[in-house]
Coordinates of C-alpha atoms and ligand atoms in Angstrom, one line a residue:
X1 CA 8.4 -127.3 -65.5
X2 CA 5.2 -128.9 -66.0
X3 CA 4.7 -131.5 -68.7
X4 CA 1.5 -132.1 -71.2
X5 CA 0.4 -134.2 -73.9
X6 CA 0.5 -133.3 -77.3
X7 CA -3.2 -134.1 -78.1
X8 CA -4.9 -132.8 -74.7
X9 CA -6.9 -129.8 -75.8
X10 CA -8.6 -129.1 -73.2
X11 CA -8.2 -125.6 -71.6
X12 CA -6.4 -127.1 -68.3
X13 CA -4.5 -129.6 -70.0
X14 CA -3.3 -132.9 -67.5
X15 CA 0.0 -131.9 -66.6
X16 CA 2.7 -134.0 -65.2
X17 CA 6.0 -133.8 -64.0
X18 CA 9.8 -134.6 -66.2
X19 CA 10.0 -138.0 -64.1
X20 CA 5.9 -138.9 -64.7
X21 CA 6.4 -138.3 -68.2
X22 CA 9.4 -140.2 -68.1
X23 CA 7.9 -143.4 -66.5
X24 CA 5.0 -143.5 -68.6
X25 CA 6.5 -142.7 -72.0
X26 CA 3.0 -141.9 -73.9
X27 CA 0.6 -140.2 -72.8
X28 CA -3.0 -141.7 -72.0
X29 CA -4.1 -140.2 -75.1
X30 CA -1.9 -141.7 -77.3
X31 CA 0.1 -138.1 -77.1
X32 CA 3.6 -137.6 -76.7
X33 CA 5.2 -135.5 -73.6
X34 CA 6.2 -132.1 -74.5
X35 CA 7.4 -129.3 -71.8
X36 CA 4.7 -125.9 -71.3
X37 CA 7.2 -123.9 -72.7
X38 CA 10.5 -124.2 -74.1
X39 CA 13.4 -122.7 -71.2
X40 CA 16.0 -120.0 -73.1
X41 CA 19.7 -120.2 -73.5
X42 CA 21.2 -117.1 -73.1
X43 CA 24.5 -116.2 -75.4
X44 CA 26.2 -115.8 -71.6
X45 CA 24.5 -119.5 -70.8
X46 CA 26.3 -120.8 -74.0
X47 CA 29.8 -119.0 -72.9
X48 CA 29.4 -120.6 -69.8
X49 CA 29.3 -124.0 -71.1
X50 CA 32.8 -123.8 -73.0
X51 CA 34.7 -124.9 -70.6
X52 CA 33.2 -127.7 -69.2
X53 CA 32.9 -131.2 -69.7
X54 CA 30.4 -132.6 -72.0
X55 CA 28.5 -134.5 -68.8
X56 CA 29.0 -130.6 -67.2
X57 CA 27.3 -129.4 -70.0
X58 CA 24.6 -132.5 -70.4
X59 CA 23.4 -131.8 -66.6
X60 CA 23.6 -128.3 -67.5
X61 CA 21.2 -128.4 -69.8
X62 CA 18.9 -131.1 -68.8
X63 CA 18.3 -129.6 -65.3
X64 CA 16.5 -126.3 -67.4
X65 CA 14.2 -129.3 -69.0
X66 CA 13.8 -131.8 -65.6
X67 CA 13.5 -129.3 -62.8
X68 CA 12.0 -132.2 -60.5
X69 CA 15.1 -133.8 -60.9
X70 CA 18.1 -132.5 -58.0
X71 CA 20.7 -130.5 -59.7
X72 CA 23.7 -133.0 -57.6
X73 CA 21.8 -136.2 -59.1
X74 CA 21.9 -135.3 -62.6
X75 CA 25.3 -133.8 -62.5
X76 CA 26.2 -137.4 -61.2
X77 CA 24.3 -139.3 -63.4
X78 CA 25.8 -137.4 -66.1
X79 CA 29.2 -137.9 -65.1
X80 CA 28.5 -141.7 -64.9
X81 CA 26.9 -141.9 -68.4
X82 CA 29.0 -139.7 -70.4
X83 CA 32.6 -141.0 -68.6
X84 CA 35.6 -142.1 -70.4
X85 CA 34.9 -145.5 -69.6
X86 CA 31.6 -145.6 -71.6
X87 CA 32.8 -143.0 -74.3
X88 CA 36.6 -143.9 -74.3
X89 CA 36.8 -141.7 -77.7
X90 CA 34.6 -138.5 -76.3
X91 CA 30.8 -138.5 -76.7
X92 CA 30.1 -135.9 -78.9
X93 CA 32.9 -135.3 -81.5
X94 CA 33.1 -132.8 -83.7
X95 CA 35.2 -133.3 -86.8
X96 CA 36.3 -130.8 -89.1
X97 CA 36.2 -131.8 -93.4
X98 CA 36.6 -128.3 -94.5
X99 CA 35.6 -124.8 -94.0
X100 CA 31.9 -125.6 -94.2
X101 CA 31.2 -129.2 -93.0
X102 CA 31.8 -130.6 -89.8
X103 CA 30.7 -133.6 -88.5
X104 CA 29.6 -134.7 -85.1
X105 CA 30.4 -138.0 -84.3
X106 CA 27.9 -139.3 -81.8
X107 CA 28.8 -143.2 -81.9
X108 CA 31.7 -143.3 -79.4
X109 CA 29.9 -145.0 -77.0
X110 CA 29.3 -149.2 -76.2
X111 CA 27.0 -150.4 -79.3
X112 CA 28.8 -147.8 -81.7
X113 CA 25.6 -145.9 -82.2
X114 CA 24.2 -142.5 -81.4
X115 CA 21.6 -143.9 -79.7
X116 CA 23.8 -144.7 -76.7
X117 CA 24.1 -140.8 -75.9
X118 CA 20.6 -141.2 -74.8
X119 CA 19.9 -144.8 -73.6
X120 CA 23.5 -144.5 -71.7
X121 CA 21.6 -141.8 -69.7
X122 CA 17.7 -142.6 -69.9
X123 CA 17.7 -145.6 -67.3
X124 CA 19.2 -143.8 -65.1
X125 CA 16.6 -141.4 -65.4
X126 CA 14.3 -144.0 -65.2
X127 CA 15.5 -145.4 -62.2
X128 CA 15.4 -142.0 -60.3
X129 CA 11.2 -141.4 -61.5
X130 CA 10.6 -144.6 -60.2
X131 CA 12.3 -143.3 -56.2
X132 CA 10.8 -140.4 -57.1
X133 CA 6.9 -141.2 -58.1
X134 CA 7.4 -143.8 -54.8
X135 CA 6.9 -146.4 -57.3
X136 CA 6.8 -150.1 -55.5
X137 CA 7.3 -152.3 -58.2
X138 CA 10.4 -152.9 -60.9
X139 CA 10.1 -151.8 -64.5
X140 CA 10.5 -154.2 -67.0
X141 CA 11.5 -153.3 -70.1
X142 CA 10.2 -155.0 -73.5
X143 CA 11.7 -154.0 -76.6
X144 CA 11.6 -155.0 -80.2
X145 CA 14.3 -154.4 -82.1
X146 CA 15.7 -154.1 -85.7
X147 CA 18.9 -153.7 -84.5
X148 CA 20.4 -151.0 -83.5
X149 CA 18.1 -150.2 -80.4
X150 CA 18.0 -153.4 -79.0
X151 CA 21.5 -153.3 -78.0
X152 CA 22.1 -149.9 -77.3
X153 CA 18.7 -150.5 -74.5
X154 CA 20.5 -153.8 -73.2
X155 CA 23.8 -151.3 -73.0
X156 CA 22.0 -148.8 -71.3
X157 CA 19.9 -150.9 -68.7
X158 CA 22.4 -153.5 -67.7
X159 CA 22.3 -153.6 -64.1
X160 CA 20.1 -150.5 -63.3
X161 CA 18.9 -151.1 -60.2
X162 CA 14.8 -151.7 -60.2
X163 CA 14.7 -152.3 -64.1
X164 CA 14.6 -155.3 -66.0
X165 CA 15.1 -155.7 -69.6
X166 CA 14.0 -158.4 -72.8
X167 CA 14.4 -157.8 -76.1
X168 CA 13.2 -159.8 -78.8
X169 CA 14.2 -160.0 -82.2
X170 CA 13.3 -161.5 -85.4
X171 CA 15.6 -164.5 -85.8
X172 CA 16.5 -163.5 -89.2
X173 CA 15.8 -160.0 -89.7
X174 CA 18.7 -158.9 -88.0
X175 CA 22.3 -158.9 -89.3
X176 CA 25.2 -161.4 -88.2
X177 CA 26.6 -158.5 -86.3
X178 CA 23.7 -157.5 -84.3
X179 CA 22.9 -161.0 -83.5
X180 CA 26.2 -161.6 -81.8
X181 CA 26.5 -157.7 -80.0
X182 CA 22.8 -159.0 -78.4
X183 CA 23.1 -162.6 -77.7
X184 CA 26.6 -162.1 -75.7
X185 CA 25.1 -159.2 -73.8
X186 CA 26.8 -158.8 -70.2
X187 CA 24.7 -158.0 -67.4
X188 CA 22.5 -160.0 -64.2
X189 CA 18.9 -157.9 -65.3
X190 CA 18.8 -158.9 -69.4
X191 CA 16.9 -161.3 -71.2
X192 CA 17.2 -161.4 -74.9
X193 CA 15.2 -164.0 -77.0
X194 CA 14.8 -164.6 -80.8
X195 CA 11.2 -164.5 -82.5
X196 CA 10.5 -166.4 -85.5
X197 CA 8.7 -164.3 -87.6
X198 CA 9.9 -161.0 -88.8
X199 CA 10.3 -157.1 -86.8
X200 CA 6.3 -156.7 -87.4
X201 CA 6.2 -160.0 -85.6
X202 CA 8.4 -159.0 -82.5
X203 CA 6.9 -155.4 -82.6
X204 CA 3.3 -156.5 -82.7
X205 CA 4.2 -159.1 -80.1
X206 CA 5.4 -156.3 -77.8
X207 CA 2.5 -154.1 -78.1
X208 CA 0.0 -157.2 -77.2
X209 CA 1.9 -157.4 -74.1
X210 CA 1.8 -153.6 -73.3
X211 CA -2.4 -153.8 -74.1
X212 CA -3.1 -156.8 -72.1
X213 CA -4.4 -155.9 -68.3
X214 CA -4.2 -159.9 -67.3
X215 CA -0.8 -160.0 -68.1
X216 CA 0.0 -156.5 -66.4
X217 CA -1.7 -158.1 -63.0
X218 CA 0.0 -161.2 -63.6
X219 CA 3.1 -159.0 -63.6
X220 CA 2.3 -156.9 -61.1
X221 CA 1.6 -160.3 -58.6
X222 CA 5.3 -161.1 -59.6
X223 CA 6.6 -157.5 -58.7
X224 CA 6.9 -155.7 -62.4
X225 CA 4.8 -153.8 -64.3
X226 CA 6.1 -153.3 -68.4
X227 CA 7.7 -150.1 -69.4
X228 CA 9.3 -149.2 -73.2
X229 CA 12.2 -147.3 -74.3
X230 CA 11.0 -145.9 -77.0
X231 CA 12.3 -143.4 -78.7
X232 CA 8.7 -141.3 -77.9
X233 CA 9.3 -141.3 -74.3
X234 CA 10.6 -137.4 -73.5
X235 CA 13.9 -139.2 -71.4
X236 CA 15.5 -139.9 -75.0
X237 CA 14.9 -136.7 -76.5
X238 CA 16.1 -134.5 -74.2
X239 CA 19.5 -135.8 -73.8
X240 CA 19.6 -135.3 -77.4
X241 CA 19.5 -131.4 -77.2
X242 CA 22.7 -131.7 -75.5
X243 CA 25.0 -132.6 -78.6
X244 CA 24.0 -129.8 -80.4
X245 CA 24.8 -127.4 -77.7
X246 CA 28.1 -128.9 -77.2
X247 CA 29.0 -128.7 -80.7
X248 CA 28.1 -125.0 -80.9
X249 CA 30.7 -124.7 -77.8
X250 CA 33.3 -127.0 -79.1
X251 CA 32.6 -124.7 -83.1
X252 CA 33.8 -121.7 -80.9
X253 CA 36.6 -123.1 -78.8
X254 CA 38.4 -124.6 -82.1
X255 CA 38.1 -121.1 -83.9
X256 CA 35.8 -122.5 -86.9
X257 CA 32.7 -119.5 -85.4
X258 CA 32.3 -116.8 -83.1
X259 CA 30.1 -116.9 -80.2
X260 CA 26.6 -115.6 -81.6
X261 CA 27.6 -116.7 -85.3
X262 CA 24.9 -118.8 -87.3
X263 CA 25.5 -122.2 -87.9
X264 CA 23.6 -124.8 -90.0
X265 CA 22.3 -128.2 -88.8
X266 CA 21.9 -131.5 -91.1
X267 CA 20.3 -134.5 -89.4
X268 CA 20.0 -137.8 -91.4
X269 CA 17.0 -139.1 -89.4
X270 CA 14.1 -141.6 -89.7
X271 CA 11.5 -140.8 -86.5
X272 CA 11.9 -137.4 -86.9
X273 CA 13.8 -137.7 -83.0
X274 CA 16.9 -136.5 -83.7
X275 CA 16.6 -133.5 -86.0
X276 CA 13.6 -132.9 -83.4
X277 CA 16.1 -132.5 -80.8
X278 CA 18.5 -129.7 -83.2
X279 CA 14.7 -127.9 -83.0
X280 CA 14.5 -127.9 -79.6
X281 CA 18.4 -126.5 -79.4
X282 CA 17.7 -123.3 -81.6
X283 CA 14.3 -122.7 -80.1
X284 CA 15.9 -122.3 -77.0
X285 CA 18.1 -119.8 -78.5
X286 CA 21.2 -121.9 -80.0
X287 CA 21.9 -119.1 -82.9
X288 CA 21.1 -122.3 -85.6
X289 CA 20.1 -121.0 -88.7
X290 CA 18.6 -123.8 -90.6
X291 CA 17.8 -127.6 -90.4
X292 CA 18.6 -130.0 -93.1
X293 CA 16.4 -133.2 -93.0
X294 CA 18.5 -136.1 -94.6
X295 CA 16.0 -139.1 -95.8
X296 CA 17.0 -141.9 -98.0
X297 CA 14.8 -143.7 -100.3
X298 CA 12.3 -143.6 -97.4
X299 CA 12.2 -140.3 -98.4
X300 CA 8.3 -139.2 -96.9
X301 CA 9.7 -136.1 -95.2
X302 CA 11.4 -134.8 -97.9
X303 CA 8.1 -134.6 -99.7
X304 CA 6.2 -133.7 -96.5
X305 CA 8.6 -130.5 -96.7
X306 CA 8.3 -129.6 -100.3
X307 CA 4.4 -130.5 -100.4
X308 CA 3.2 -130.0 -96.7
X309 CA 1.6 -133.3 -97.3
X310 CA 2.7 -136.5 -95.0
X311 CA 1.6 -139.6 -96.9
X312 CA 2.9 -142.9 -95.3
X313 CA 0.6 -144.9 -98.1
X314 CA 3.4 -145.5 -100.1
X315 CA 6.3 -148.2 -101.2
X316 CA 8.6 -149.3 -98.7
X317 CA 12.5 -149.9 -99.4
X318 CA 15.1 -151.6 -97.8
X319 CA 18.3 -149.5 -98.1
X320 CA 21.5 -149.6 -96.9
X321 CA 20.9 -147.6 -94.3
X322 CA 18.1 -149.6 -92.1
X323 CA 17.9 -147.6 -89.1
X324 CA 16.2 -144.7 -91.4
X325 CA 13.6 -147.1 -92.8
X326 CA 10.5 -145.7 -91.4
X327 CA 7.4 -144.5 -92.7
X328 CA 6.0 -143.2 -90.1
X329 CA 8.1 -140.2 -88.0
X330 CA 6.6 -140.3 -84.9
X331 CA 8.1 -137.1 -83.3
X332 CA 7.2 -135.1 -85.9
X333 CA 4.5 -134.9 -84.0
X334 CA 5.8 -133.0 -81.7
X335 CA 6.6 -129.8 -84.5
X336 CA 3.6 -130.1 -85.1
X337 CA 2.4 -129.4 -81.5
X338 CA 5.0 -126.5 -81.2
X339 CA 4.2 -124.8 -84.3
X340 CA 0.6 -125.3 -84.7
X341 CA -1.2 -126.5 -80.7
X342 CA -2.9 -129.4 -79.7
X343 CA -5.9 -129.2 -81.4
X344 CA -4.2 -129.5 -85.1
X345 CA -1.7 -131.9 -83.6
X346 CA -4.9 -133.9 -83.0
X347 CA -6.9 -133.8 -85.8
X348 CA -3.8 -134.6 -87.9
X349 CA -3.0 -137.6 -85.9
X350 CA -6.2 -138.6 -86.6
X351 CA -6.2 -138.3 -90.1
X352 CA -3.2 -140.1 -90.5
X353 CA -4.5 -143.3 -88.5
X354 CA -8.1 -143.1 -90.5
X355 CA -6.0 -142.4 -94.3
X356 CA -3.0 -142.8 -94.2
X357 CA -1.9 -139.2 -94.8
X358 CA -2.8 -135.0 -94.1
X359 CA -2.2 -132.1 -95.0
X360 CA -0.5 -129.0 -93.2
X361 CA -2.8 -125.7 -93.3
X362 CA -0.7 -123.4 -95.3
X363 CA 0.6 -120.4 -92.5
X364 CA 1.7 -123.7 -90.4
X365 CA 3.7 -124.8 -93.1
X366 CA 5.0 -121.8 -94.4
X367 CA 6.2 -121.7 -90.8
X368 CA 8.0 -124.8 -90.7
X369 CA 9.3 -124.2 -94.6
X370 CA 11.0 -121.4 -92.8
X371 CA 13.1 -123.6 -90.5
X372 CA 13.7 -127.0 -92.4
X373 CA 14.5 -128.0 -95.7
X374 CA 14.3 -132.0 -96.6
X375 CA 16.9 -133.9 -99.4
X376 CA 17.2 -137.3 -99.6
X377 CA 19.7 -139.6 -101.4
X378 CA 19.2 -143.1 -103.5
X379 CA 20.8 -146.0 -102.7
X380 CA 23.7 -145.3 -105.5
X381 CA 23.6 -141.4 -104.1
X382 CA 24.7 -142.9 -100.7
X383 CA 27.3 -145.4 -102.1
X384 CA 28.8 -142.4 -103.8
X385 CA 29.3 -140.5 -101.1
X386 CA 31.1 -142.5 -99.0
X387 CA 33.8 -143.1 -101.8
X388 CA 34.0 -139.7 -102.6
X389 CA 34.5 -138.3 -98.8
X390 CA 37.1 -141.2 -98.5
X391 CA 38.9 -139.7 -101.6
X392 CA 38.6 -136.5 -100.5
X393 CA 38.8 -136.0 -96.9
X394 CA 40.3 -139.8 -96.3
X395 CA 37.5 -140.1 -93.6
X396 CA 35.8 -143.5 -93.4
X397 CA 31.3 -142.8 -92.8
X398 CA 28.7 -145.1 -92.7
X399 CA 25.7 -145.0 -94.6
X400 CA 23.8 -143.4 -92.3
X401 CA 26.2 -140.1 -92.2
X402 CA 26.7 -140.2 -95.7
X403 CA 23.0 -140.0 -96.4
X404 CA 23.7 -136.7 -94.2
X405 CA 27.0 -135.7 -96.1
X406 CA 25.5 -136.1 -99.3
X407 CA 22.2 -134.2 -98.2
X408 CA 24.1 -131.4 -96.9
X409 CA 26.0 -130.9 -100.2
X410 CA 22.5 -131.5 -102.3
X411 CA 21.6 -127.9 -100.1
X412 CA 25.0 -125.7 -100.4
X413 CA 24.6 -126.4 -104.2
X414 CA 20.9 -125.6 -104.3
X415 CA 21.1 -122.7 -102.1
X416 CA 24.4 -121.8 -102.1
X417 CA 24.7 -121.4 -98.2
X418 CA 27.9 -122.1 -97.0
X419 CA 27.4 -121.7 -93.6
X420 CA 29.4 -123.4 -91.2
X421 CA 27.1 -127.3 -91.3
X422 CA 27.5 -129.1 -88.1
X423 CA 26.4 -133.0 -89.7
X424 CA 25.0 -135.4 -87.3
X425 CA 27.3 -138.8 -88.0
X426 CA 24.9 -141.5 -86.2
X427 CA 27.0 -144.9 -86.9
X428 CA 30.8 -146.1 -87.0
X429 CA 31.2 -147.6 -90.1
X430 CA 32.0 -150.9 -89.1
X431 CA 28.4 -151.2 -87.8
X432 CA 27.3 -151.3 -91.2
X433 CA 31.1 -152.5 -92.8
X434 CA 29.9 -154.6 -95.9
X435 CA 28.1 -151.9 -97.3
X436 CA 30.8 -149.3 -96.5
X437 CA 33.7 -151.8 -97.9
X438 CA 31.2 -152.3 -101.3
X439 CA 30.4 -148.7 -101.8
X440 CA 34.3 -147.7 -101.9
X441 CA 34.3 -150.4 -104.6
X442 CA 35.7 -153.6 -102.3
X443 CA 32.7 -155.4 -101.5
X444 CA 33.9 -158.7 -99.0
X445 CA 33.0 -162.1 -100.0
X446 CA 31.7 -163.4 -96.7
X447 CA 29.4 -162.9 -93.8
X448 CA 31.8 -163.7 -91.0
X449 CA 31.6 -160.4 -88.7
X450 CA 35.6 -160.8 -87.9
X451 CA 36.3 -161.7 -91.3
X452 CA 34.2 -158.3 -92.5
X453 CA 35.7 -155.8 -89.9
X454 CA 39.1 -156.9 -90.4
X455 CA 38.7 -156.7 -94.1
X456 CA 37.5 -153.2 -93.4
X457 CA 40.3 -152.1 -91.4
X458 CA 42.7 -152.6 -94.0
X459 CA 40.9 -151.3 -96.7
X460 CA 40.5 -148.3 -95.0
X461 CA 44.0 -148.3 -92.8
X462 CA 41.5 -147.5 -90.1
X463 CA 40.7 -149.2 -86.3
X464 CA 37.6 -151.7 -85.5
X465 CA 36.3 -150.1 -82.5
X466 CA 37.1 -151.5 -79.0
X467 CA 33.5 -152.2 -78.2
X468 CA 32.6 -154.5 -81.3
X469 CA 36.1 -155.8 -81.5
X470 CA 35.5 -157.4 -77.7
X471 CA 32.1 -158.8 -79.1
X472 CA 33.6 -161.1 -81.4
X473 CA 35.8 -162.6 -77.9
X474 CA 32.5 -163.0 -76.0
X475 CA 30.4 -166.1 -75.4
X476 CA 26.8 -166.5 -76.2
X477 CA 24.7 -166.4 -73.6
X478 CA 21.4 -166.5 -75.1
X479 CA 19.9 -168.9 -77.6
X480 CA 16.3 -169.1 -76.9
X481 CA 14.2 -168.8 -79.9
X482 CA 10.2 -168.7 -79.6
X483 CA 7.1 -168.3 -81.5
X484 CA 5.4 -165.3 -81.1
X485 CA 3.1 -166.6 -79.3
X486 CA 5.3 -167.7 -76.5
X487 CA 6.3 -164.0 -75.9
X488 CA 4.2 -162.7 -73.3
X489 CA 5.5 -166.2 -71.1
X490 CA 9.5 -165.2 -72.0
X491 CA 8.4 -161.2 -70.7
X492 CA 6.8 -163.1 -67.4
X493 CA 10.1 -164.8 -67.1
X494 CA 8.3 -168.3 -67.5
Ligands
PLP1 C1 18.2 -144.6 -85.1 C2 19.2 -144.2 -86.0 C3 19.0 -143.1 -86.9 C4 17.7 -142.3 -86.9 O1 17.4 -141.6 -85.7 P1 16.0 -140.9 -85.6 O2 15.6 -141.0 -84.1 O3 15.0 -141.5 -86.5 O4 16.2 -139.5 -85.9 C5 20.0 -142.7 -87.8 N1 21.2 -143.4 -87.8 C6 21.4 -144.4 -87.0 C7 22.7 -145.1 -87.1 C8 20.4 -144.9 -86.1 O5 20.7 -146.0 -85.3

């Protein structure tokens, strides 16, 4: 399977292989990856699965996207990323609140987060392209982080051989939490480093170091050359398909559908990645009938998919759910290559550099109208809904899920679907516990992380996870803090 960029419209596009794409991340032209055509699951492909293991059915699926790849190395790879050691609680749960929702619980892994269910597998990726493309040098990995990605990069990329990793974040724009899970980080390849300044900072830091060719031969005389993780780069999105498969299997084996029976999809999502990924699933074939795309107050694809317009030039809010506080969804980009080619994909990206915003031609966005349906929730909308599914259901979500759960009711009552909703959960709640503890009307008078989980648990009679409940034993290990200016001499390890 060949790979192309999503703005090359030329009639022989540049094609490159799974492990080129995944090396370089973007393309040249500022495009992302995509595949030449999507591969089909078969309803016997989708039987076949049941059985097996989730990392069965991750290596399953990826070796139909990353044919370059040997079928024995993935399989491995997959076992090692998805074990029991690294996903003690399963890595893709599904959990059943009644006869229409279900959620799937994607944050069993180290940091907590969904995003370890592809930055557990990515570097290993990674680390096969580089054998593969008979690359010389090691990649080092610079990352700015909110949050979230920072650690679940440092998580994934400990002690991958021929990969480094830094990430830098903004000395005060992260919460006390974060800051501990990244400054006690375990591993002989990481490097994390504060930035004074805030993520624009860190962020615009990193891409000065990506754009400046002294620096890249000054790494390259050392023995490195700079690589991202992204959430653009095509080894992230692809081992998001995977969930959604699973949880169509694991729907069947517990009796809630029968094999071939339409489901519904809600994804709370920010870049666009991971309802991108639920795409991907039913285009293959996954019998999904409709996508639900949950926003909070951030909410510029919800009116994208009631208007067809995409207008980033507009307020920006904090909310309680950070990781979903983007403006611009950078994957949506790739919808926009499936449904409408490379040519729109490019004008459109163009537009939106130049102003700000575009608009969809209508048949392309009567097209995609078809598929998706956007809701968002305000801050109190959000806070609501976690009380009320704890009432209900006695199940404990974090902000990011409940922007889900509280989407995916918003479009049972509108439409009156009540197919069976698989609901992406993307967090445990004790990554974001104040705010879960103060929406079900015990807000916690401090900013002590053990003080805040443990007021948590018993509020909620619940666990702290094993991963952030270790974090709190661990020493610091990093303390550096640096100008922004300094950065490019803390990513040559000066
Ligand atoms: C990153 C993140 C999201 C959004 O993911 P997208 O890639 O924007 O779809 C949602 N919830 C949590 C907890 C996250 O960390």
């Amino acid at each position: 399977m060949n790979y192309r960029s999503t703005r090359d419209t030329s009639n022989t596009p540049a094609y490159v292989s799974s492990a080129e794409a995944i090396k370089k991340g973007l393309a040249p032209d500022g495009g992302l990856y995509m595949p030449d055509s999507i591969p089909h699951l078969s309803s016997g492909d989708v039987e076949a699965l049941i059985p097996l293991s989730y990392a069965r059915r991750a290596a399953y699926v990826l070796s139909m996207y990353l044919t370059d790849y040997d079928k024995a190395a993935l399989e491995a790879d997959c076992e090692a990323a998805y074990s029991e050691e690294k996903f003690p609680g399963g890595a893709a749960v599904l959990r059943k609140m009644d006869d229409t929702f279900s959620t799937l619980e994607l944050w069993h892994g180290p940091t907590c987060a969904f995003k370890d269910m592809a930055l557990q597998i990515m570097p290993r990726l990674l680390s096969r392209a580089l054998s593969m493309t008979g690359e010389k040098l090691r990649a080092h990995i610079l990352v700015a982080t909110s949050g979230d990605t920072g650690k679940a990069a440092l998580e994934g990329y400990r002690d991958v051989p021929g990969v480094d990793i830094t990430v830098f974040y903004p000395v005060d724009g992260v919460s006390r939490m974060q800051k501990m899970q990244m400054t006690t980080q375990e591993g002989e390849n990481v490097n994390v480093c504060a930035v004074r300044g805030n993520f624009d900072d860190a962020q615009n830091g990193v891409k000065e170091i990506f754009s400046d060719a002294a620096l890249a031969d000054e790494a390259k005389k050392a023995g490195s050359f700079f690589s991202s993780a992204n959430s653009i780069n095509w080894g992230r999105l692809a081992p998001q398909i995977v969930y959604y498969i699973s949880a169509y299997c694991d729907l069947v084996k517990n009796g809630s559908i029968k094999l071939g029976d339409e489901i519904n999809v809600c994804v709370p999502t920010g870049n666009f990645g991971n309802i991108f990924a639920a795409y991907l699933a039913k285009t293959m074939g996954l019998p999904i009938a409709h996508l639900i795309c949950a926003s909070n107050s951030n909410c510029v694809l919800t009116d994208f998919l009631k208007t067809g317009t995409y207008d980033r030039t507009r307020e920006f809010f904090k909310t309680m759910s950070p990781s979903m506080d983007i403006l611009i969804s950078s994957n949506l980009e790739r919808l926009l290559y499936v449904v409408g080619g490379a040519e729109l994909t490019s004008r459109l990206m163009n537009e939106l550099k130049e102003n700000g915003k575009y608009t969809l031609p209508a048949d392309i966005m009567a097209k995609i109208g078809g598929v998706f349906s956007g809701y968002y929730l305000s801050e109190k909308e959000t806070a609501e809904t976690i009380g009320r599914t704890f009432d209900k259901f006695g199940y404990l979500i974090d902000t990011h899920t409940a922007v889900g759960v509280g989407c995916a009711e918003k479009y049972v009552t509108e439409t009156g679907d009540k197919k069976v909703t698989v609901i992406a959960s993307t967090a445990s709640p004790y990554k974001f516990a104040a705010d879960v503890a103060a929406s079900l009307g015990r807000p916690i008078d401090s900013d002590e992380p053990s003080e805040i989980l443990g007021t948590l648990s018993s509020i909620s009679g619940t666990e702290i996870p094993a991963p952030l409940k270790r974090t709190l034993t661990l020493p610091v290990r990093f303390t550096r803090v640096v100008d922004a200016s300094e950065m490019p001499n803390v990513a040559l390890k000066k």
